[in-house]
Tab-separated table of C-alpha atoms and ligand atoms in Angstrom:
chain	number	residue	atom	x	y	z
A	12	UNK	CA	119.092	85.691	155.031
A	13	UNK	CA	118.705	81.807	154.667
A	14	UNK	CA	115.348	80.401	153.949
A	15	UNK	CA	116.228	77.272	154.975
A	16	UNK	CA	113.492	75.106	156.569
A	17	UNK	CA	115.803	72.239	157.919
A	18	UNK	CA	118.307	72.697	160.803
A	19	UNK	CA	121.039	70.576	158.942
A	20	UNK	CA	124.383	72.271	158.342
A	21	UNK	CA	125.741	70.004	155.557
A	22	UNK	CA	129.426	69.711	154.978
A	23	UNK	CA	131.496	71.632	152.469
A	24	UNK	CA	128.579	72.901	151.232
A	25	UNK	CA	127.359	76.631	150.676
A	26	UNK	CA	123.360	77.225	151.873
A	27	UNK	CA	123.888	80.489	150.585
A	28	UNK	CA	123.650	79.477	146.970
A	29	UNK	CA	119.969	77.457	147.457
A	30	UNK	CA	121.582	74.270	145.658
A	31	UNK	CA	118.787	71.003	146.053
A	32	UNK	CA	119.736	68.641	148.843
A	33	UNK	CA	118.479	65.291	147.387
A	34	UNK	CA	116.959	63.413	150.333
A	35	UNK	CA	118.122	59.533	149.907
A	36	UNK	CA	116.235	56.749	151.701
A	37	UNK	CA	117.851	53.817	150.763
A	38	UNK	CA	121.359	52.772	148.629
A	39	UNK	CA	122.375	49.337	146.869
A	40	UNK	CA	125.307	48.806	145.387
A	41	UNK	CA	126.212	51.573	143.498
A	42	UNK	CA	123.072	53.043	143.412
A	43	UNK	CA	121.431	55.780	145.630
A	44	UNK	CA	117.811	55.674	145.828
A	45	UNK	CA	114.813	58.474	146.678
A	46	UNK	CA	111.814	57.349	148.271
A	47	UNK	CA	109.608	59.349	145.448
A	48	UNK	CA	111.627	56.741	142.607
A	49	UNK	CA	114.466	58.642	141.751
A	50	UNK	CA	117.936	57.288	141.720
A	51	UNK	CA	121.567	58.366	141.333
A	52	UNK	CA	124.729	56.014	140.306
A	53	UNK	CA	127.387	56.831	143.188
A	54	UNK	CA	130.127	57.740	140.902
A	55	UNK	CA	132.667	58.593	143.944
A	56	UNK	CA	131.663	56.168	146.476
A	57	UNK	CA	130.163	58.559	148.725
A	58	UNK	CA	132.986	60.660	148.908
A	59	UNK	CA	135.841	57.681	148.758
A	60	UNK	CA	134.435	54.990	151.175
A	61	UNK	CA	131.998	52.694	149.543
A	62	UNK	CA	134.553	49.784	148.185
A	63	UNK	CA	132.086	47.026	147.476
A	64	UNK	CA	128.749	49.028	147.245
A	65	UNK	CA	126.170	50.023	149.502
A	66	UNK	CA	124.741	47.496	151.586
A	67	UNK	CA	126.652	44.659	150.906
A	68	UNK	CA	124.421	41.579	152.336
A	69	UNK	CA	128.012	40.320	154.229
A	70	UNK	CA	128.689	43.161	155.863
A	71	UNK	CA	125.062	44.239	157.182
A	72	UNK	CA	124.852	41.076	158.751
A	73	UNK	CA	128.406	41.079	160.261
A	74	UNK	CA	126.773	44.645	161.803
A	75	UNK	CA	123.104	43.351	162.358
A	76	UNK	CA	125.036	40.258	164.638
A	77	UNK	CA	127.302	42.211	166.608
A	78	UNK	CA	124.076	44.925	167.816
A	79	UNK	CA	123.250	41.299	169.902
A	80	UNK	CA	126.447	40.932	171.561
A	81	UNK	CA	128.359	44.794	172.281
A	82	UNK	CA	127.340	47.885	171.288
A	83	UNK	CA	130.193	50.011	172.784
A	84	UNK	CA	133.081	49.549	175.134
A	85	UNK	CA	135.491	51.930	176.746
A	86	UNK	CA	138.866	50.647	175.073
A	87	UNK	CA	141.458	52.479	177.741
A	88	UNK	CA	142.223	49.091	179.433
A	89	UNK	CA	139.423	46.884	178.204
A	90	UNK	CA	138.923	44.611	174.674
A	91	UNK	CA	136.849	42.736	172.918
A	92	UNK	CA	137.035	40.362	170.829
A	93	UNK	CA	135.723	42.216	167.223
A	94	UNK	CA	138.583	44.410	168.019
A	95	UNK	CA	141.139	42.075	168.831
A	96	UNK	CA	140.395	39.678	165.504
A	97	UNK	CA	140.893	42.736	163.327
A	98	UNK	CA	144.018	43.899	164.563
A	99	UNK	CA	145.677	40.627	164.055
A	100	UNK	CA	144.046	40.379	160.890
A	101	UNK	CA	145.870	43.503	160.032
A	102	UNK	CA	148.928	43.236	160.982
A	103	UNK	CA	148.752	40.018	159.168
A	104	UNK	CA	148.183	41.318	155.670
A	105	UNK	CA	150.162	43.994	156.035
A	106	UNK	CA	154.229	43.811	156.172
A	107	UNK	CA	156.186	42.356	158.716
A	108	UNK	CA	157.726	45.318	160.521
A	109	UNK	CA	153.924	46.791	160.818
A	110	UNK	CA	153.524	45.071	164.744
A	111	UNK	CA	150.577	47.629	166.335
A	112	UNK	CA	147.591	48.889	165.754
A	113	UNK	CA	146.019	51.864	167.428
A	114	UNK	CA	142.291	52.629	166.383
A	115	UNK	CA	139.989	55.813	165.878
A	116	UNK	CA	137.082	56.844	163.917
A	117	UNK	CA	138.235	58.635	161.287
A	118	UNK	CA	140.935	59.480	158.295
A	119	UNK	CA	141.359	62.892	160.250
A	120	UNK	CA	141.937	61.146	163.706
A	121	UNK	CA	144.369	58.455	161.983
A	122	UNK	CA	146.595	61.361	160.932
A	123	UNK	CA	146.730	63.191	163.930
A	124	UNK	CA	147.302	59.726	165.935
A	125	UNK	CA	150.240	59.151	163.354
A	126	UNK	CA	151.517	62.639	164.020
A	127	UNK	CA	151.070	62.560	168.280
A	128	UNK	CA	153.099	58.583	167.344
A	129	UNK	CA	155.737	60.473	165.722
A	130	UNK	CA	156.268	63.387	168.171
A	131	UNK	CA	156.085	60.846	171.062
A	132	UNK	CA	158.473	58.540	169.370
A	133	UNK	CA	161.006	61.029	169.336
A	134	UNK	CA	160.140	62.883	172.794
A	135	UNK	CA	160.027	59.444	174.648
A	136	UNK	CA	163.759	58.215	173.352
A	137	UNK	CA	164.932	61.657	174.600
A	138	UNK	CA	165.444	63.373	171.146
A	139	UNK	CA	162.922	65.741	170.987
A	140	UNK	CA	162.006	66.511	167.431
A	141	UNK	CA	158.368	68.717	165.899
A	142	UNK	CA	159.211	69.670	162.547
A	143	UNK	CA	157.181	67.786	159.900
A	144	UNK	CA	157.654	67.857	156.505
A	145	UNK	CA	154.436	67.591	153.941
A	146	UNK	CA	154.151	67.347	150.442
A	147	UNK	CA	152.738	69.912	148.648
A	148	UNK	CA	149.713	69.948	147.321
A	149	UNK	CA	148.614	67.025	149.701
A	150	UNK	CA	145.443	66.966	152.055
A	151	UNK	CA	145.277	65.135	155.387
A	152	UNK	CA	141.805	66.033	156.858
A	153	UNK	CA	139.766	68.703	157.901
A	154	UNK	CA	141.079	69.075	161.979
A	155	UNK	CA	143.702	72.105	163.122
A	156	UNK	CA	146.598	69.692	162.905
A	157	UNK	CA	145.791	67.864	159.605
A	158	UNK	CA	144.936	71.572	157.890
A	159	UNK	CA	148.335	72.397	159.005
A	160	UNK	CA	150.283	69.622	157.100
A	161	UNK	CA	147.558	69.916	154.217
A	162	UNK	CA	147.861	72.309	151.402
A	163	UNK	CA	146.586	76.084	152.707
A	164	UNK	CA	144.253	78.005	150.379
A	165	UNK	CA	140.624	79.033	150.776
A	166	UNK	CA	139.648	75.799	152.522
A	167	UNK	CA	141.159	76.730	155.690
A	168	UNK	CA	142.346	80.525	155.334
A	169	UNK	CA	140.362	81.559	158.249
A	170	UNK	CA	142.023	79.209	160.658
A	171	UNK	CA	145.695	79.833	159.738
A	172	UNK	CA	146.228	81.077	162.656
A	173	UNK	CA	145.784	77.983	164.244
A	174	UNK	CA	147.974	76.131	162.034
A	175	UNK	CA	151.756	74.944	162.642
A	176	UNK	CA	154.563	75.485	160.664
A	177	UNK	CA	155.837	72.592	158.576
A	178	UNK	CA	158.317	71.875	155.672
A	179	UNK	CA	156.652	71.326	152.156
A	180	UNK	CA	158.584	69.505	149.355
A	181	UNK	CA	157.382	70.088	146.092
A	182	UNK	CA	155.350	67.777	144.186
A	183	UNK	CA	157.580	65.271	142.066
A	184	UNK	CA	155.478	66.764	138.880
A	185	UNK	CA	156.753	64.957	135.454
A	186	UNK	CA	160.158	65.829	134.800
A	187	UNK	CA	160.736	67.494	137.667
A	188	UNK	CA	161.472	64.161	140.363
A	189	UNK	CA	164.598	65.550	140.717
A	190	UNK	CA	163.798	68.543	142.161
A	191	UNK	CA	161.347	66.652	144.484
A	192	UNK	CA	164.264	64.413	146.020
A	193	UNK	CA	166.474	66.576	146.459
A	194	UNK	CA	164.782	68.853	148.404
A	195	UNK	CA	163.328	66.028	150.598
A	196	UNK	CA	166.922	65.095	151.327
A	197	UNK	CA	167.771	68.807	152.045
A	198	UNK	CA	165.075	68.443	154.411
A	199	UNK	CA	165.280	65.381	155.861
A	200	UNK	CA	169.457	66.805	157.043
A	201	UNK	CA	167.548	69.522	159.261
A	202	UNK	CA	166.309	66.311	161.366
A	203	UNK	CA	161.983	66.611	161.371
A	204	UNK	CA	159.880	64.477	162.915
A	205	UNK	CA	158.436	62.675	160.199
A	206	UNK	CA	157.630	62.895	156.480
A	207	UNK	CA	153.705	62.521	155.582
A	208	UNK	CA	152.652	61.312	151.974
A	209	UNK	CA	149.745	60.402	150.618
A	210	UNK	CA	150.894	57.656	148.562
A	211	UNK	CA	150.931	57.364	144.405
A	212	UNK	CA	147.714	60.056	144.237
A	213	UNK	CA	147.151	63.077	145.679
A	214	UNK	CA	143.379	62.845	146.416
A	215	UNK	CA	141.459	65.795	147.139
A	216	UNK	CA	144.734	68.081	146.020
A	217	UNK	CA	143.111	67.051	142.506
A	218	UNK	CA	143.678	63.560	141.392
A	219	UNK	CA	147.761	63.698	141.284
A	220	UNK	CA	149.510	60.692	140.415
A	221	UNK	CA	153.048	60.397	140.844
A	222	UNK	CA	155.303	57.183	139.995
A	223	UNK	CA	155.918	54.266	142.330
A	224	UNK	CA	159.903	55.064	142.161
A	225	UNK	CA	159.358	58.515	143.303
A	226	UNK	CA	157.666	56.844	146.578
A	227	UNK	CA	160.261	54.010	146.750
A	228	UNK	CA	163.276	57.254	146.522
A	229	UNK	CA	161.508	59.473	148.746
A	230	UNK	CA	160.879	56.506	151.684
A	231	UNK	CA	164.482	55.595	150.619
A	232	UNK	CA	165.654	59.016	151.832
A	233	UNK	CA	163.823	59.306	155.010
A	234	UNK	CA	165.167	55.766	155.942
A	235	UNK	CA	168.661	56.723	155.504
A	236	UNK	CA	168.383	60.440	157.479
A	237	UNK	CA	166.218	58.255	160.384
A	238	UNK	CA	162.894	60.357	159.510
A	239	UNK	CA	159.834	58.879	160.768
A	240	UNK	CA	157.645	57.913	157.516
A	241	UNK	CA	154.163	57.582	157.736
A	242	UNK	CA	151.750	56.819	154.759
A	243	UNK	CA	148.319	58.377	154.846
A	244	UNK	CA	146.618	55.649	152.801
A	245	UNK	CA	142.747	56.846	153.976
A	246	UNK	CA	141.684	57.368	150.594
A	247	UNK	CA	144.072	54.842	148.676
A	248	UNK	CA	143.416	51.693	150.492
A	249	UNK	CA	141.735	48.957	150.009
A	250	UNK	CA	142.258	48.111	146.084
A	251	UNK	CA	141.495	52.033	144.802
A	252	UNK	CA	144.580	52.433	143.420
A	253	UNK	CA	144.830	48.825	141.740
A	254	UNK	CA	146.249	47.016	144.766
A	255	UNK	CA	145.420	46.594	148.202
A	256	UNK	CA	147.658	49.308	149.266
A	257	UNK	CA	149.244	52.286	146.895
A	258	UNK	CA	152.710	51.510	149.078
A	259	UNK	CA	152.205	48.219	147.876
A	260	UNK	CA	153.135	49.150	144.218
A	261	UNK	CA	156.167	50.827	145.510
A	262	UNK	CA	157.655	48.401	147.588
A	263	UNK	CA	157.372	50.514	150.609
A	264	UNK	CA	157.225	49.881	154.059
A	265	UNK	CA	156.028	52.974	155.712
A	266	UNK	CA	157.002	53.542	159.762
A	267	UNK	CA	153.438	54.342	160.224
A	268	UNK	CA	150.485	53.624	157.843
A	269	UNK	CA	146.737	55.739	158.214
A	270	UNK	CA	143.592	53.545	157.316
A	271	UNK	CA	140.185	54.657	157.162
A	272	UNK	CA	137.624	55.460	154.776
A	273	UNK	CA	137.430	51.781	152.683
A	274	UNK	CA	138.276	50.023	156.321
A	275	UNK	CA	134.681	48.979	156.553
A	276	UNK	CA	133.837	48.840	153.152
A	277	UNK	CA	132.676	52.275	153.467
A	278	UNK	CA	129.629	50.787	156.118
A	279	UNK	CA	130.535	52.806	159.473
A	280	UNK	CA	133.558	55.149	160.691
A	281	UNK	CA	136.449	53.406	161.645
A	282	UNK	CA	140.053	54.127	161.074
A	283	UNK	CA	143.569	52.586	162.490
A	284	UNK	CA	147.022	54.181	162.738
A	285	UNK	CA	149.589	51.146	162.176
A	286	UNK	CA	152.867	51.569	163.637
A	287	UNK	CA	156.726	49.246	163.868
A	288	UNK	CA	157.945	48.290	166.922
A	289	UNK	CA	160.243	50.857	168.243
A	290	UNK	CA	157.302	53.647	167.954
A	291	UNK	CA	155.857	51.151	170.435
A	292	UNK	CA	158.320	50.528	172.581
A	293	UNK	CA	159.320	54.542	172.863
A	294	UNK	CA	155.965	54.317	174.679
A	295	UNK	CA	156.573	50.770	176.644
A	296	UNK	CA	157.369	51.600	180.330
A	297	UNK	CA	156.338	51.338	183.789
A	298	UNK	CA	156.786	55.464	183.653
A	299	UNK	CA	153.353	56.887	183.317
A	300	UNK	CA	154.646	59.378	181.625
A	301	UNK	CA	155.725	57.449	178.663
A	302	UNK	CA	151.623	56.783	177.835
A	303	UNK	CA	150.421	57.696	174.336
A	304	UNK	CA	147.966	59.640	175.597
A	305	UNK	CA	145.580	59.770	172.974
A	306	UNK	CA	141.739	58.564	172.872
A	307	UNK	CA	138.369	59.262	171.372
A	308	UNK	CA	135.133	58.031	172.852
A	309	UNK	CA	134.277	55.544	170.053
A	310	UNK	CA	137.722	53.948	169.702
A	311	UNK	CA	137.147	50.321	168.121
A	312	UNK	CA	133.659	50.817	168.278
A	313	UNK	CA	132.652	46.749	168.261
A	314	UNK	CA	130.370	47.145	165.653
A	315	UNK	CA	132.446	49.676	163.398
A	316	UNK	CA	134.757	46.414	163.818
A	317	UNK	CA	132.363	43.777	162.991
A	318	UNK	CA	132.240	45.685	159.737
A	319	UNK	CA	135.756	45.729	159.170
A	320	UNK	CA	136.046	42.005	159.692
A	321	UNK	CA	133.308	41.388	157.385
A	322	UNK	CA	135.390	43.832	154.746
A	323	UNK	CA	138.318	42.246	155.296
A	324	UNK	CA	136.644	38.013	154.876
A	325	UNK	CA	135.353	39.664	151.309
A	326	UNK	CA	138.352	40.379	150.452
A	327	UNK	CA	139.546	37.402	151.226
A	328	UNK	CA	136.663	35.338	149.910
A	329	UNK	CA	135.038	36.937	146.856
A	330	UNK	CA	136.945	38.087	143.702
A	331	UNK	CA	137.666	41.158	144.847
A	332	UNK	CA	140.861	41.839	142.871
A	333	UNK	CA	139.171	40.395	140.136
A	334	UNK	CA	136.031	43.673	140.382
A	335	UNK	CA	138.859	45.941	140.403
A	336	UNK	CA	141.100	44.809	137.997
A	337	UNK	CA	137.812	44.516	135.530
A	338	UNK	CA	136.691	48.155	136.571
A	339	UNK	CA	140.413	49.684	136.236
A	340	UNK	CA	140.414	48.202	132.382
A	341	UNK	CA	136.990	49.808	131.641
A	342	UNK	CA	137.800	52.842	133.135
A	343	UNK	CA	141.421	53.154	130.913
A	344	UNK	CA	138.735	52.230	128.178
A	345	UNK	CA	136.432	55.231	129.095
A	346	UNK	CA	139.311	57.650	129.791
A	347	UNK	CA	140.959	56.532	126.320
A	348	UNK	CA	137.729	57.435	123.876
A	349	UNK	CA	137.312	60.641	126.026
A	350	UNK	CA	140.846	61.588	125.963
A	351	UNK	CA	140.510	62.391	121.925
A	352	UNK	CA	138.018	65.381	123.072
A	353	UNK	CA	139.965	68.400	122.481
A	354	UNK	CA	137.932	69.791	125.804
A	355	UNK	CA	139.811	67.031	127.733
A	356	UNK	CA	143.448	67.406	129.412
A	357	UNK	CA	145.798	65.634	131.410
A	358	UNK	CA	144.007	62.177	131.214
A	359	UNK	CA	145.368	59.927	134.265
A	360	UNK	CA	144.396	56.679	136.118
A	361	UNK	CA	145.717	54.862	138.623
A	362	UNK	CA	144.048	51.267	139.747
A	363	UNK	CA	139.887	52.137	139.259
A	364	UNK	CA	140.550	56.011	139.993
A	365	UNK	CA	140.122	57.923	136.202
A	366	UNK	CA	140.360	61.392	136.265
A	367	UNK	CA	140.977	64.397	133.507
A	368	UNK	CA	141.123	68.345	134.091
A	369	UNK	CA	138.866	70.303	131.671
A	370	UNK	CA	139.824	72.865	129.140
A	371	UNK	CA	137.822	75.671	130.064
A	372	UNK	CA	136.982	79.283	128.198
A	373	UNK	CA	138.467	81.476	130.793
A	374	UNK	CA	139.467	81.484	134.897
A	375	UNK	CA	135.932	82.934	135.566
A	376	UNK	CA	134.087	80.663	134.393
A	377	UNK	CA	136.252	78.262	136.195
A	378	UNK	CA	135.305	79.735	139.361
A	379	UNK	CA	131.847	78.032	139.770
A	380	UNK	CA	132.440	75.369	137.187
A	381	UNK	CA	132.747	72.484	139.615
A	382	UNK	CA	128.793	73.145	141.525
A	383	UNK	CA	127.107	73.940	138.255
A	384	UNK	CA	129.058	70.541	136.965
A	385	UNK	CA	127.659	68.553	140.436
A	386	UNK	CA	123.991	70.068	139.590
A	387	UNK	CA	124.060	69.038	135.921
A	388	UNK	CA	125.479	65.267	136.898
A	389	UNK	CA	122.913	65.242	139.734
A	390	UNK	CA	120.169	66.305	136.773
A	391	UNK	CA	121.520	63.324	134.888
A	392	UNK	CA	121.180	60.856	137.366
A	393	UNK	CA	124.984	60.646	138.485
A	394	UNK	CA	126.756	61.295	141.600
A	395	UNK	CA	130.002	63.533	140.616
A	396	UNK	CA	131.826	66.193	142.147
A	397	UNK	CA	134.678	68.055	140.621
A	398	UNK	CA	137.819	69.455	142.190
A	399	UNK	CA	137.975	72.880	140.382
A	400	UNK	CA	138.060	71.709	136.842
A	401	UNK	CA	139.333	68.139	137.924
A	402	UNK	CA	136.825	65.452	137.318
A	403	UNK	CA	137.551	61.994	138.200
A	404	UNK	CA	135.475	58.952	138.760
A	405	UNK	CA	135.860	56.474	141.782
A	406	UNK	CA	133.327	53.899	141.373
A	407	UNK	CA	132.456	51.308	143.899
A	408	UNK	CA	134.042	48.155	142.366
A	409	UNK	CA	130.591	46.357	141.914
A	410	UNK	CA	129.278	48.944	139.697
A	411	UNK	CA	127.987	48.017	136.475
A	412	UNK	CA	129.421	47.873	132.760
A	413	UNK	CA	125.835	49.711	131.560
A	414	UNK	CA	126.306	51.981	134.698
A	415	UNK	CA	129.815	52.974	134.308
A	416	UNK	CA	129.044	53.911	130.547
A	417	UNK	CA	125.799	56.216	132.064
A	418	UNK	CA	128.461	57.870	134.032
A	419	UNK	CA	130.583	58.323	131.250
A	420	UNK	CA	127.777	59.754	128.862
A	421	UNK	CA	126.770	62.099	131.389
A	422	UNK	CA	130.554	63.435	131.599
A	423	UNK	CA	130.577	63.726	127.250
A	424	UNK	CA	127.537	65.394	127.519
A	425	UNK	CA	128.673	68.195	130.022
A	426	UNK	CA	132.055	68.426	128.221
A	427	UNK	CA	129.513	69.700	125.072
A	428	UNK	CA	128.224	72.063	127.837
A	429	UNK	CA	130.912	73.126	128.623
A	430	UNK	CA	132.730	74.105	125.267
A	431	UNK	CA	129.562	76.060	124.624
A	432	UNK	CA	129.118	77.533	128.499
A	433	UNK	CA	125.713	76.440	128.851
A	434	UNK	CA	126.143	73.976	131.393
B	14	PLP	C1	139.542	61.730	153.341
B	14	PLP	C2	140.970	61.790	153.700
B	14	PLP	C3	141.377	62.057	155.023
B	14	PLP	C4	140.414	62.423	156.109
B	14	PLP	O1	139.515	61.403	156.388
B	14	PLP	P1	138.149	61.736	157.165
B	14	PLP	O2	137.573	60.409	157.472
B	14	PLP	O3	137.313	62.553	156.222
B	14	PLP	O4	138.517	62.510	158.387
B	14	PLP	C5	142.724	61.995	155.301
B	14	PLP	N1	143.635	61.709	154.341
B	14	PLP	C6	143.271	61.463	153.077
B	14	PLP	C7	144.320	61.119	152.076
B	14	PLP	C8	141.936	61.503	152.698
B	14	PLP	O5	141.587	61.297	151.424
């Protein structure tokens, strides 16, 4: 029987064991604060989103100014001008055959707006075609559709059910590309829909990282068969992975790219499904029919926008590339003295994201490793939260040298922990 006195179901998160819920009042930079004093470094960005750091002064004010002029407009046959600036801005850092943008509110609803694009692509020009293919290991979101081209395992056994069939390549582990490609290509000569890849890192399938020429050869093969490619860069946007764009690294030019999470600096939900040309013009007609019939209530909310413009003027206007290329060298530094640890396995970093899997005794004690790991960070000041034995940092790229190395410590001193299961 819970005990619980507040009404709050939290996310991904089991009541049942009676962890502390730390109650935060206020966050700057890459700190979290409690009103009683206490304060936490944000090691993973609140979950992936926080690029620059909390509060950043340009991007409050972009927010504070646009609560004076819209708060919320139906977007099914009306604009506005937050909106309108942002989509051009987009399509204008992004590559040429990128033309539209359709907006939600989330990484979730970007995937399942790229998927409906894909479908409706191919329905519209009279080809019908539903099969998608996934890559294994990969995670899309947390709705019926993106759990069904996500990996399956205990985070979604209960709704399998629900879920649709779809095609899953093999991950293009080292050594083993081959395998990867080929079976892509075997795939791609049944005709599917569309191919969906998180690009260069498999995020929450634990830290993954896969070579740029594996991307380039697997967009390669879809382009040739005519499958639809679309690039679910929600987590790897925005500089995470080194550049602005993981697909950048690879040359690729994906059919349809999925942007969220970073898209406002991490401020307020707000996502975009990019698309080329012919996915829009499938849909172009004077038949009703043809309508992408997709919406959600807070589509290019104005002042989720606002956010995003500010975002996307500090990247243009502060050294952005220059915080991330300084926080990817000191986190190759970080990774490289821990790596010696004989605890410490599989040490891999792509752009600012470090990450290492942990020896551990046995598989039961792996089975609760990664909350008594977020408990003993959260004791030590530091926001962390392992994947399984997969622990991996993903700083905002305005945290501190002296802040970085407190993270660090805190991850040496739970690897002692661990070797002698106390932690
Ligand atoms: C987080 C994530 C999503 C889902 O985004 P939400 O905003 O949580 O719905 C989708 N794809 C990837 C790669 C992600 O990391």
């Amino acid at each position: 029987m819970s005990t619980l006195t507040s009404p709050v179901w939290h996310p991904f998160t089991q009541h049942g064991l009676g962890d502390p819920i730390p109650l935060i009042s206020h966050a700057k930079d890459a700190k979290l604060h409690a009103a009683d004093g206490q304060s936490w470094i944000d090691a993973i960005s609140s979950w992936w989103v926080t690029t620059h750091g909390h509060a950043h002064p340009r991007i409050m004010a972009a927010i504070r100014a646009q609560t004076e002029k819209l708060d919320q407009l139906i977007f099914a046959g009306w604009t506005h001008e937050p909106a309108e600036s942002l989509a051009a801005e987009l399509i204008r850092i992004t590559p040429d055959p990128l033309t539209r943008v359709f907006f939600s509110d989330s990484g979730s609803t970007s995937v399942e707006v790229a998927l409906k694009m894909a479908l409706g692509y191919w329905y519209n020009i009279g080809e019908p075609r539903s099969r998608i293919l996934v890559l294994e290991h990969s995670y899309h979101g947390d709705t019926i559709g993106t759990m069904s081209v996500g990996e399956r395992g205990v985070y979604n056994r209960a709704w399998q059910p629900l879920l649709f069939d779809v095609d899953t390549i093999p991950f293009p582990y080292e050594g083993h590309e081959q395998a990867t490609l080929d079976a892509l290509e075997a795939a791609c000569a049944a005709k599917p829909a569309a191919f969906i890849v998180e690009p260069l890192i498999l995020g929450a399938g634990g830290m993954l990282i896969y070579p740029a020429w594996v991307l380039a050869e697997m967009r390669a093969i879809c382009a040739r068969h005519g499958v639809l490619f679309i690039a679910d860069e929600v987590m790897t946007g925005w500089g995470r992975t080194g550049t602005r764009f993981a697909c950048d690294q690879a040359g690729v030019i994906p059919d349809i790219a999925c942007l969220s999470k970073g898209l406002t600096g991490g401020a307020l939900p707000l996502a975009v499904t990019l698309c080329i040309e012919p996915i829009f013009e499938a849909h172009f007609s004077t038949d009703r029919a043809k309508t992408f019939y997709h919406s959600s209530s807070y589509t290019a909310n104005p002042i989720a926008c606002a956010a995003a413009n500010a975002n996307l003027e500090i990247c243009r206007d502060e050294p952005v590339q220059q915080r991330i290329d300084t926080l990817a060298d000191a986190q190759a530094a970080h990774l490289s003295l821990l790596s010696q640890d004989p605890r410490v396995a599989n040490p891999r970093r792509l752009g600012t994201i470090a990450a290492l899997d942990i020896v551990v005794p046995d598989a039961g004690y792996l089975s609760n490793l990664a909350p008594r790991l977020i408990a003993f960070y959260r004791d030590h000041g530091v926001l962390l939260r392992p994947l399984g034995n997969t622990l991996y940092v993903m700083p905002p790229y305005c945290i501190t040298a002296d802040e970085l190395a407190q993270v660090w410590d805190a991850i040496a001193a739970s690897l002692a922990k661990v070797a002698d299961a106390s932690v």
